[in-house]
Coordinates of C-alpha atoms in Angstrom, one line a residue:
Chain A
M1 CA 56.6 27.4 -25.9
S2 CA 53.7 29.9 -26.0
D3 CA 51.5 27.3 -28.2
L4 CA 52.1 24.8 -25.4
L5 CA 50.7 27.0 -22.7
Q6 CA 47.7 28.0 -25.3
K7 CA 47.0 24.1 -25.2
L8 CA 46.0 24.6 -21.6
A9 CA 43.3 27.2 -22.8
V10 CA 40.5 24.9 -23.2
A11 CA 37.0 24.8 -22.1
A12 CA 35.8 23.1 -19.3
P13 CA 33.6 20.2 -20.5
P14 CA 29.9 20.1 -19.1
E15 CA 29.3 18.3 -16.4
E16 CA 26.2 16.7 -14.8
A17 CA 23.5 19.0 -13.7
E18 CA 23.4 17.5 -10.2
A19 CA 27.3 18.1 -9.7
A20 CA 26.9 21.5 -10.9
E21 CA 23.8 22.2 -8.8
N22 CA 25.3 21.0 -5.8
R23 CA 28.6 23.2 -6.3
R24 CA 26.1 26.2 -7.1
A25 CA 24.4 25.7 -3.6
R26 CA 27.4 25.4 -1.8
A27 CA 29.2 28.3 -3.1
I28 CA 26.4 30.7 -2.7
A29 CA 26.1 29.9 1.1
A30 CA 29.8 30.5 1.3
I31 CA 29.3 33.7 -0.5
G32 CA 26.7 34.7 1.9
R33 CA 28.8 33.4 4.8
T34 CA 31.6 35.5 3.8
I35 CA 29.4 38.5 3.1
A36 CA 28.0 38.4 6.4
D37 CA 31.7 37.8 7.8
E38 CA 32.9 40.9 6.2
A39 CA 30.0 43.3 7.3
R40 CA 30.5 42.2 10.6
A41 CA 34.2 42.7 10.6
K42 CA 33.6 46.3 9.2
R43 CA 31.4 47.2 11.9
T44 CA 33.7 46.2 14.6
R45 CA 36.3 47.9 13.0
T46 CA 34.2 51.2 12.7
R47 CA 33.2 50.9 16.4
F48 CA 36.6 50.5 17.5
R49 CA 38.1 53.4 15.3
V50 CA 35.2 55.5 16.9
G51 CA 36.0 54.1 20.4
S52 CA 40.0 55.0 19.7
A53 CA 39.0 58.5 18.6
L54 CA 37.0 59.0 21.7
A55 CA 39.5 57.6 23.8
I56 CA 42.1 59.7 22.5
A57 CA 40.0 62.9 22.6
A58 CA 39.4 62.3 26.4
A59 CA 42.9 61.6 27.2
V60 CA 43.8 65.1 25.7
A61 CA 40.8 66.6 27.7
I62 CA 42.0 65.2 30.8
A63 CA 45.8 66.1 30.1
V64 CA 44.6 69.7 29.2
G65 CA 42.4 69.7 32.4
A66 CA 45.5 68.8 34.5
Y67 CA 47.8 71.1 32.9
A68 CA 45.4 74.0 33.6
L69 CA 45.0 72.8 37.4
T70 CA 48.4 72.7 38.1
H71 CA 49.1 76.2 36.7
R72 CA 45.9 77.6 38.7
T73 CA 48.5 79.6 40.9
T74 CA 49.4 81.7 38.1
P75 CA 47.7 85.2 38.5
I76 CA 45.6 85.1 35.3
A77 CA 44.6 88.5 35.6
K78 CA 48.0 90.1 35.3
T79 CA 49.0 88.2 32.2
P80 CA 47.2 89.1 28.8
P81 CA 45.4 86.2 27.2
T82 CA 47.6 84.6 24.4
P83 CA 45.9 82.7 21.5
S84 CA 46.2 79.1 22.3
A85 CA 48.6 77.0 20.2
P86 CA 46.7 74.3 18.4
I87 CA 46.4 71.1 20.2
A88 CA 48.2 68.0 18.2
I89 CA 46.0 65.1 18.5
P90 CA 48.2 61.8 18.5
T91 CA 47.5 59.3 16.2
V92 CA 48.1 55.8 16.3
A93 CA 50.1 54.3 13.6
P94 CA 48.4 51.0 12.2
E95 CA 51.3 48.9 12.4
V96 CA 51.2 49.5 16.4
L97 CA 47.7 47.7 16.5
A98 CA 48.8 44.9 14.3
V99 CA 49.9 41.4 14.9
R100 CA 52.9 40.6 12.9
V101 CA 52.9 37.3 11.2
S102 CA 56.3 35.2 10.5
N103 CA 55.5 35.5 6.4
G104 CA 55.9 39.1 6.8
A105 CA 51.8 39.7 6.8
M106 CA 50.1 42.0 9.2
L107 CA 47.0 41.4 11.0
H108 CA 44.5 43.5 12.7
E109 CA 41.8 43.0 14.8
H110 CA 39.1 40.5 13.5
D111 CA 41.4 39.2 10.6
P112 CA 41.6 35.5 10.4
L113 CA 44.7 33.4 9.6
E114 CA 44.8 29.7 8.5
T115 CA 48.0 27.8 8.3
S116 CA 48.2 25.1 5.7
S117 CA 51.2 22.6 5.7
A118 CA 53.6 25.0 7.5
A119 CA 53.7 26.6 10.9
L120 CA 53.7 30.2 11.5
A121 CA 54.4 32.6 14.2
L122 CA 52.6 35.7 15.3
T123 CA 53.9 38.6 17.5
F124 CA 51.4 40.7 19.2
P125 CA 52.0 44.4 20.0
S126 CA 52.9 43.6 23.6
T127 CA 55.5 41.0 22.0
S128 CA 53.6 38.0 23.2
R129 CA 54.3 35.3 20.6
V130 CA 51.9 32.6 19.4
D131 CA 53.2 29.6 17.5
M132 CA 50.6 28.0 15.1
T133 CA 51.0 24.5 14.4
P134 CA 49.8 23.4 10.3
S135 CA 46.2 23.3 9.9
S136 CA 45.3 25.6 12.6
H137 CA 42.7 28.2 12.1
V138 CA 42.6 31.6 14.3
M139 CA 41.5 35.0 14.3
I140 CA 42.4 38.2 16.1
D141 CA 39.8 39.1 18.6
F142 CA 41.3 42.2 20.4
L143 CA 44.6 44.2 20.8
V144 CA 43.9 47.2 22.7
S145 CA 41.8 46.7 25.6
E146 CA 43.3 43.1 25.8
E147 CA 45.3 40.8 23.7
A148 CA 42.8 38.0 22.5
M149 CA 42.3 35.5 19.6
T150 CA 39.9 32.7 18.6
L151 CA 41.4 29.4 18.1
D152 CA 38.8 27.4 15.9
R153 CA 40.8 24.6 15.2
G154 CA 44.3 23.2 15.3
E155 CA 46.8 23.8 18.2
I156 CA 48.7 27.0 19.1
L157 CA 51.7 27.5 21.7
V158 CA 51.4 31.2 23.5
T159 CA 54.4 32.8 24.9
C160 CA 52.4 35.9 26.4
T161 CA 54.1 38.9 28.3
H162 CA 51.0 40.1 29.5
A163 CA 47.4 39.1 30.1
F164 CA 46.2 36.8 27.1
R165 CA 42.6 35.4 26.0
V166 CA 42.1 32.3 23.7
R167 CA 38.8 32.0 23.0
T168 CA 37.8 28.4 21.7
P169 CA 34.4 26.5 21.1
G170 CA 34.6 25.1 24.4
G171 CA 35.3 28.6 26.6
D172 CA 38.0 31.0 27.1
V173 CA 41.6 30.1 28.2
V174 CA 42.6 33.3 30.0
A175 CA 46.4 34.1 31.1
K176 CA 46.3 36.7 34.0
D177 CA 49.9 37.6 33.1
A178 CA 53.1 36.3 31.8
A179 CA 52.7 32.8 30.8
T180 CA 53.6 29.6 28.5
F181 CA 50.5 27.4 27.6
D182 CA 49.7 25.2 24.5
V183 CA 46.0 25.1 23.2
K184 CA 44.6 22.3 21.2
I185 CA 41.3 21.9 19.7
V186 CA 40.3 18.2 20.0
D187 CA 36.4 17.2 19.0
G188 CA 35.6 20.8 19.3
K189 CA 36.9 21.3 23.0
P190 CA 40.0 22.9 24.1
R191 CA 43.0 20.7 25.6
V192 CA 45.5 23.0 27.3
R193 CA 48.8 22.3 28.7
I194 CA 50.1 25.1 31.2
D195 CA 54.2 25.1 30.9
A196 CA 54.5 28.3 33.1
G197 CA 52.2 31.0 34.8
D198 CA 48.7 31.1 36.0
V199 CA 46.1 30.3 33.3
L200 CA 42.5 29.9 33.9
V201 CA 41.1 27.0 32.1
P202 CA 37.4 26.4 31.2
A203 CA 35.4 23.6 32.7
I204 CA 34.8 21.5 29.4
K205 CA 30.7 21.7 28.7
P206 CA 28.9 22.4 25.5
P207 CA 30.1 25.8 24.1
P208 CA 28.8 28.6 26.4
H209 CA 30.3 31.6 24.4
A210 CA 30.1 30.2 21.1
S211 CA 30.8 33.0 18.7
A212 CA 28.2 34.6 16.3
Q213 CA 30.1 33.8 13.3
H214 CA 29.8 29.8 14.7
R215 CA 26.2 30.3 15.0
D216 CA 25.7 31.7 11.5
T217 CA 28.0 28.9 10.3
S218 CA 25.6 26.2 11.9
T219 CA 22.6 28.5 10.6
L220 CA 23.9 28.3 7.1
A221 CA 24.7 24.7 7.3
D222 CA 21.4 24.1 8.4
Q223 CA 19.9 26.1 5.3
N224 CA 22.1 24.6 2.9
A225 CA 21.0 20.8 4.3
L226 CA 17.4 21.9 3.9
L227 CA 18.0 23.0 0.4
Q228 CA 19.9 19.6 -0.4
T229 CA 17.0 17.8 1.2
A230 CA 14.7 19.4 -1.5
L231 CA 17.0 18.7 -4.3
D232 CA 17.4 15.1 -3.4
A233 CA 13.7 14.6 -2.7
R234 CA 13.0 16.1 -6.4
R235 CA 15.5 13.7 -8.0
R236 CA 13.4 10.9 -6.5
N237 CA 10.5 12.5 -7.7
D238 CA 9.0 13.1 -4.5
D239 CA 7.8 16.7 -5.0
A240 CA 5.6 16.5 -2.0
A241 CA 8.9 16.1 0.2
A242 CA 10.7 18.8 -1.7
I243 CA 7.9 21.2 -1.1
A244 CA 7.9 20.5 2.8
S245 CA 11.7 20.9 3.0
L246 CA 11.6 24.1 0.9
D247 CA 8.5 25.5 3.0
K248 CA 10.6 24.9 6.0
L249 CA 13.7 26.6 4.7
I250 CA 11.9 29.7 3.4
S251 CA 9.9 30.4 6.6
K252 CA 12.6 29.3 8.9
Y253 CA 15.3 31.5 7.2
P254 CA 13.3 34.5 5.4
G255 CA 16.6 36.3 4.8
S256 CA 18.8 33.1 3.6
P257 CA 21.2 33.5 0.8
L258 CA 19.7 30.6 -0.6
L259 CA 16.0 32.1 -0.8
Q260 CA 16.1 32.7 -4.3
D261 CA 16.9 29.2 -5.2
A262 CA 14.6 27.7 -2.7
R263 CA 11.8 29.9 -4.3
V264 CA 12.6 28.9 -7.7
E265 CA 12.6 25.1 -6.9
R266 CA 9.4 25.4 -4.9
M267 CA 7.7 27.1 -7.9
R268 CA 9.0 24.1 -10.0
A269 CA 7.6 21.6 -7.7
Y270 CA 4.4 22.9 -7.5
E271 CA 4.1 23.0 -11.3
R272 CA 5.5 19.2 -11.5
S273 CA 3.0 18.2 -8.9
G274 CA 0.2 19.7 -10.7
R275 CA -0.6 22.3 -8.4
H276 CA -0.6 25.1 -11.1
A277 CA -2.6 27.9 -9.3
E278 CA 0.1 27.8 -6.4
A279 CA 3.2 27.5 -8.9
V280 CA 1.2 30.7 -10.3
T281 CA 1.4 32.5 -7.0
E282 CA 4.8 31.5 -6.2
A283 CA 5.8 32.8 -9.6
G284 CA 4.4 36.3 -9.0
R285 CA 6.0 36.3 -5.8
Y286 CA 9.6 35.5 -7.2
L287 CA 9.1 37.9 -9.9
A288 CA 8.0 40.9 -7.1
D289 CA 11.2 39.8 -5.0
F290 CA 13.5 39.1 -7.9
P291 CA 12.7 40.9 -10.6
S292 CA 16.3 40.3 -12.0
G293 CA 16.3 36.6 -10.9
Y294 CA 18.0 33.9 -12.8
A295 CA 14.6 32.3 -13.4
R296 CA 12.4 35.3 -14.3
D297 CA 11.8 34.1 -17.8
E298 CA 10.6 30.9 -16.4
A299 CA 8.3 32.7 -13.7
K300 CA 6.9 35.0 -16.4
A301 CA 6.1 32.3 -18.9
L302 CA 4.2 30.5 -15.8
V303 CA 2.4 33.5 -15.2
I304 CA 1.6 34.3 -18.5
R305 CA 0.2 30.7 -19.0
Chain B
M1 CA 40.3 40.5 -21.6
V2 CA 38.3 37.4 -20.5
E3 CA 35.3 36.7 -22.7
G4 CA 31.9 37.0 -20.6
G5 CA 33.2 40.5 -19.0
G6 CA 30.6 43.3 -18.1
A7 CA 27.0 43.1 -17.8
P8 CA 24.9 42.4 -21.1
I9 CA 21.7 44.4 -20.9
D10 CA 18.9 42.9 -18.7
A11 CA 21.3 40.3 -17.2
G12 CA 20.5 41.0 -13.8
P13 CA 22.1 43.6 -11.4
S14 CA 25.5 45.3 -13.1
D15 CA 28.9 44.9 -11.9
E16 CA 28.7 48.2 -9.9
E17 CA 25.4 46.9 -8.3
I18 CA 26.8 43.4 -7.1
V19 CA 30.0 45.4 -5.9
A20 CA 27.7 47.6 -3.9
A21 CA 25.8 45.0 -2.3
I22 CA 28.6 43.0 -1.4
A23 CA 30.2 46.4 0.2
S24 CA 27.1 46.9 2.2
G25 CA 27.0 43.2 3.5
D26 CA 23.8 42.3 1.3
T27 CA 23.8 38.5 1.3
R28 CA 21.0 38.6 -1.3
I29 CA 23.5 39.2 -4.2
S30 CA 25.1 36.0 -3.4
A31 CA 23.2 34.0 -6.4
A32 CA 23.9 37.1 -8.6
L33 CA 27.6 37.0 -8.0
Y34 CA 28.0 33.3 -8.8
D35 CA 26.0 33.3 -11.9
R36 CA 28.0 36.3 -12.9
V37 CA 31.5 34.6 -12.5
A38 CA 31.1 30.9 -12.2
V39 CA 31.8 30.0 -15.5
V40 CA 35.1 31.8 -15.5
V41 CA 36.1 30.5 -12.1
D42 CA 35.4 27.0 -13.0
R43 CA 37.1 27.1 -16.6
T44 CA 40.0 28.6 -14.8
M45 CA 40.2 25.8 -12.3
Y46 CA 40.2 23.4 -15.1
R47 CA 42.9 25.1 -16.9
V48 CA 44.9 25.1 -14.1
F49 CA 44.7 21.5 -13.2
G50 CA 43.6 19.8 -16.9
R51 CA 40.6 18.5 -15.2
R52 CA 38.0 18.8 -12.3
E53 CA 39.8 17.5 -9.4
H54 CA 38.3 15.4 -6.5
D55 CA 38.4 19.0 -4.6
H56 CA 37.5 21.3 -7.5
D57 CA 34.3 22.4 -5.6
D58 CA 36.4 23.2 -2.6
L59 CA 38.6 25.3 -4.6
V60 CA 35.6 27.2 -6.4
Q61 CA 34.4 27.8 -2.9
T62 CA 37.8 29.2 -1.7
A63 CA 37.9 31.7 -5.0
F64 CA 34.4 32.8 -4.2
E65 CA 35.5 33.5 -0.8
Q66 CA 38.4 35.3 -1.9
I67 CA 36.6 37.3 -4.5
V68 CA 34.2 38.6 -1.9
R69 CA 36.8 39.6 0.6
S70 CA 38.3 41.5 -1.9
L71 CA 35.1 43.3 -3.0
A72 CA 34.0 44.0 0.6
R73 CA 37.4 45.6 1.5
S74 CA 37.2 47.9 -1.9
Q75 CA 40.4 45.9 -3.5
F76 CA 38.4 46.0 -6.8
A77 CA 39.0 49.3 -8.1
G78 CA 36.4 48.7 -11.2
A79 CA 39.5 49.0 -13.5
C80 CA 38.1 45.8 -15.5
S81 CA 35.1 43.6 -15.6
L82 CA 34.1 41.6 -12.5
T83 CA 34.8 38.5 -14.8
T84 CA 38.3 39.5 -15.4
W85 CA 38.8 40.1 -11.7
A86 CA 37.3 36.8 -11.0
S87 CA 39.8 35.1 -13.3
T88 CA 42.6 36.6 -11.7
L89 CA 41.7 35.4 -8.1
A90 CA 40.8 32.1 -9.5
T91 CA 44.3 31.9 -11.2
H92 CA 46.0 32.9 -7.7
V93 CA 43.8 30.4 -5.9
G94 CA 44.3 27.4 -8.7
L95 CA 48.1 28.1 -8.8
N96 CA 48.7 28.2 -5.2
A97 CA 46.8 24.7 -5.0
L98 CA 48.9 23.4 -7.8
R99 CA 52.2 24.7 -6.0
S100 CA 51.0 23.2 -2.6
R101 CA 50.4 20.1 -4.4
Q102 CA 53.7 20.2 -6.1
R103 CA 55.2 20.3 -2.9
E104 CA 53.3 17.5 -1.3
R105 CA 54.7 15.4 -4.1
K106 CA 50.7 14.3 -4.7
V107 CA 49.6 16.0 -7.5
V108 CA 51.8 16.5 -10.5
S109 CA 52.2 12.7 -10.5
R110 CA 51.9 12.1 -14.4
D111 CA 48.9 10.2 -13.1
V112 CA 47.1 11.4 -16.5
E113 CA 43.7 9.7 -17.2
P114 CA 44.4 7.1 -19.8
P115 CA 43.7 8.2 -23.6
D116 CA 40.5 6.8 -25.3
P117 CA 42.2 3.5 -26.9
R118 CA 39.8 4.0 -29.9
G119 CA 41.9 6.9 -30.7
R120 CA 43.9 7.3 -33.6
D121 CA 47.0 8.1 -32.3
V122 CA 47.2 7.1 -28.6
E123 CA 50.9 7.5 -28.6
R124 CA 50.9 10.9 -29.3
E125 CA 48.2 11.8 -27.1
I126 CA 49.9 10.1 -24.3
E127 CA 53.0 12.3 -25.3
A128 CA 50.8 15.6 -25.6
R129 CA 49.4 15.1 -22.2
A130 CA 52.7 14.4 -20.7
E131 CA 53.9 17.6 -22.3
L132 CA 51.0 19.6 -20.4
E133 CA 51.9 18.1 -17.2
L134 CA 55.3 19.0 -17.4
V135 CA 54.0 22.9 -18.4
R136 CA 51.9 22.6 -15.2
E137 CA 55.0 21.3 -12.9
A138 CA 56.9 24.4 -14.4
L139 CA 54.2 26.8 -13.6
A140 CA 53.9 25.1 -10.0
A141 CA 57.8 25.2 -9.4
M142 CA 58.0 29.3 -10.5
T143 CA 57.3 32.3 -8.3
P144 CA 53.7 33.2 -8.1
E145 CA 54.2 36.4 -9.9
K146 CA 55.6 35.1 -12.8
A147 CA 53.4 32.1 -13.0
E148 CA 50.1 34.4 -12.7
T149 CA 51.6 36.7 -15.2
L150 CA 52.3 33.9 -17.4
F151 CA 48.9 32.3 -17.1
L152 CA 46.9 35.2 -17.1
H153 CA 48.6 36.3 -20.4
D154 CA 49.1 33.1 -22.3
V155 CA 46.3 30.9 -21.0
E156 CA 43.3 33.3 -19.9
G157 CA 44.1 35.9 -22.8
L158 CA 44.4 39.3 -20.5
E159 CA 46.4 42.2 -21.8
L160 CA 49.6 43.1 -20.4
A161 CA 48.1 46.6 -19.4
E162 CA 45.2 44.8 -17.6
I163 CA 47.8 42.6 -15.6
A164 CA 49.8 45.3 -15.0
T165 CA 46.9 47.0 -13.1
L166 CA 45.6 44.1 -11.5
T167 CA 48.9 43.0 -10.3
N168 CA 49.8 46.8 -9.1
V169 CA 53.1 47.1 -11.3
S170 CA 54.0 49.1 -14.4
V171 CA 53.3 47.6 -17.6
A172 CA 57.0 47.2 -18.4
A173 CA 57.5 45.5 -15.1
A174 CA 54.6 43.3 -16.3
Q175 CA 56.3 42.6 -19.8
S176 CA 59.8 41.9 -18.1
R177 CA 58.1 39.5 -16.0
L178 CA 56.3 37.7 -18.8
V179 CA 59.4 37.4 -20.8
R180 CA 61.2 36.2 -18.0
A181 CA 58.3 33.7 -16.9
R182 CA 58.3 32.3 -20.6
R183 CA 62.2 32.1 -20.8
E184 CA 62.0 30.0 -17.4
L185 CA 59.0 27.7 -18.4
E186 CA 60.9 26.9 -21.6
E187 CA 64.1 26.0 -19.8
R188 CA 62.2 24.2 -17.1
V189 CA 60.2 22.2 -19.8
K190 CA 63.4 21.3 -21.7
G191 CA 65.4 20.4 -18.8
A192 CA 62.6 18.0 -17.7
D193 CA 62.7 16.4 -21.0
H194 CA 66.2 15.5 -21.2
E195 CA 65.8 14.0 -17.4

């Protein structure tokens, strides 16, 4: 039986350069997007931890102050000072600030969740419940100051016991108190059905509170499109159009995850179109910025020549 | 150990540099990460499905997203090379997709590509392909833990100790999982043959 399995261990056959290039561009954009998302989530978690620690410290200070005030009548001078006992600082168990998923997983702030073909149920710390339909995508926003989540895609049924906020591309849907309502994203806008309670629904207009993540996604899509346009132009042997698109990508998004590819493509396009001096300049710049880049040998050859 | 592991000298940033850059949120490392492990991810998906499916690029992208998340969240302890880690996550993503398609009754539909009629033994080739499809069906029907252990060991060539570390179990547990998985695979394939 093991020999049968080993028949699966074949090498992937080569494929057309165009397909491989397209996959590379897409994957690199996705990698950049995910790195940025993770960094943002990490920063938020850190801020939250610091905030929580300060809040706990403040609570302890208030409690100690209140205790001191209520015991002011005691004649302090008559009692010898006693060493104070260490103050136990309460800690918050991680699961208290987590959303329990019906499949057993636990979600924390800024964790995303996507359903495939099966529905899932989420239980918040306040016991509010959210039922996600298949093919829905949400992210937990806040769990402490308020309970809030973002719904990017699909449909959810919220049964909340306290105030609850659902962020959507078309605005926030807010329950002030216990309520039951359904939010569905249709053409990027929320469609809300209220079964019980007081729920504020946003007016349908262009997304005023589009999240930073959404903006980043659009930006990356734009970067991807510019690189793709340049690659298409190159395939048509239209190097001028390729250079124009790459110029735009490089000047508009100097920190793009596709920057290296754009610089390599521009260097090649200059060389193909006979603009050798500019190709050499580009190669030198590439080597300075990406000394270990994948096209370093090609760039070095250009500079030396 | 998956071939291609580790960073050869003068081949761009090391595994540690890539991991550190991702952990610090540096998006400029994206291309280096792709170039380091793309071959392994592509090959793993190809082995899971036996061809590049219509959504091959989507699966590759999903695998990379999982790789980045695991690195950003410090789940990669450096106990193996980045390529081995990528192979493990790609196997997880690939087998999940295979399982989900099996459930949808879409994939493992025996719609294997017709063999080249100029081939010497067409009938034998059809038989061999059908047999491999049965293996894939059996993998999709197993529990994820067993299927992944079996695939990583017998297809990707990882050692038991590596699999034990990667799946967070003891070597004995990994070995037991492997033995049970092989037995189950055999039973399932034989059972399907009799049907």
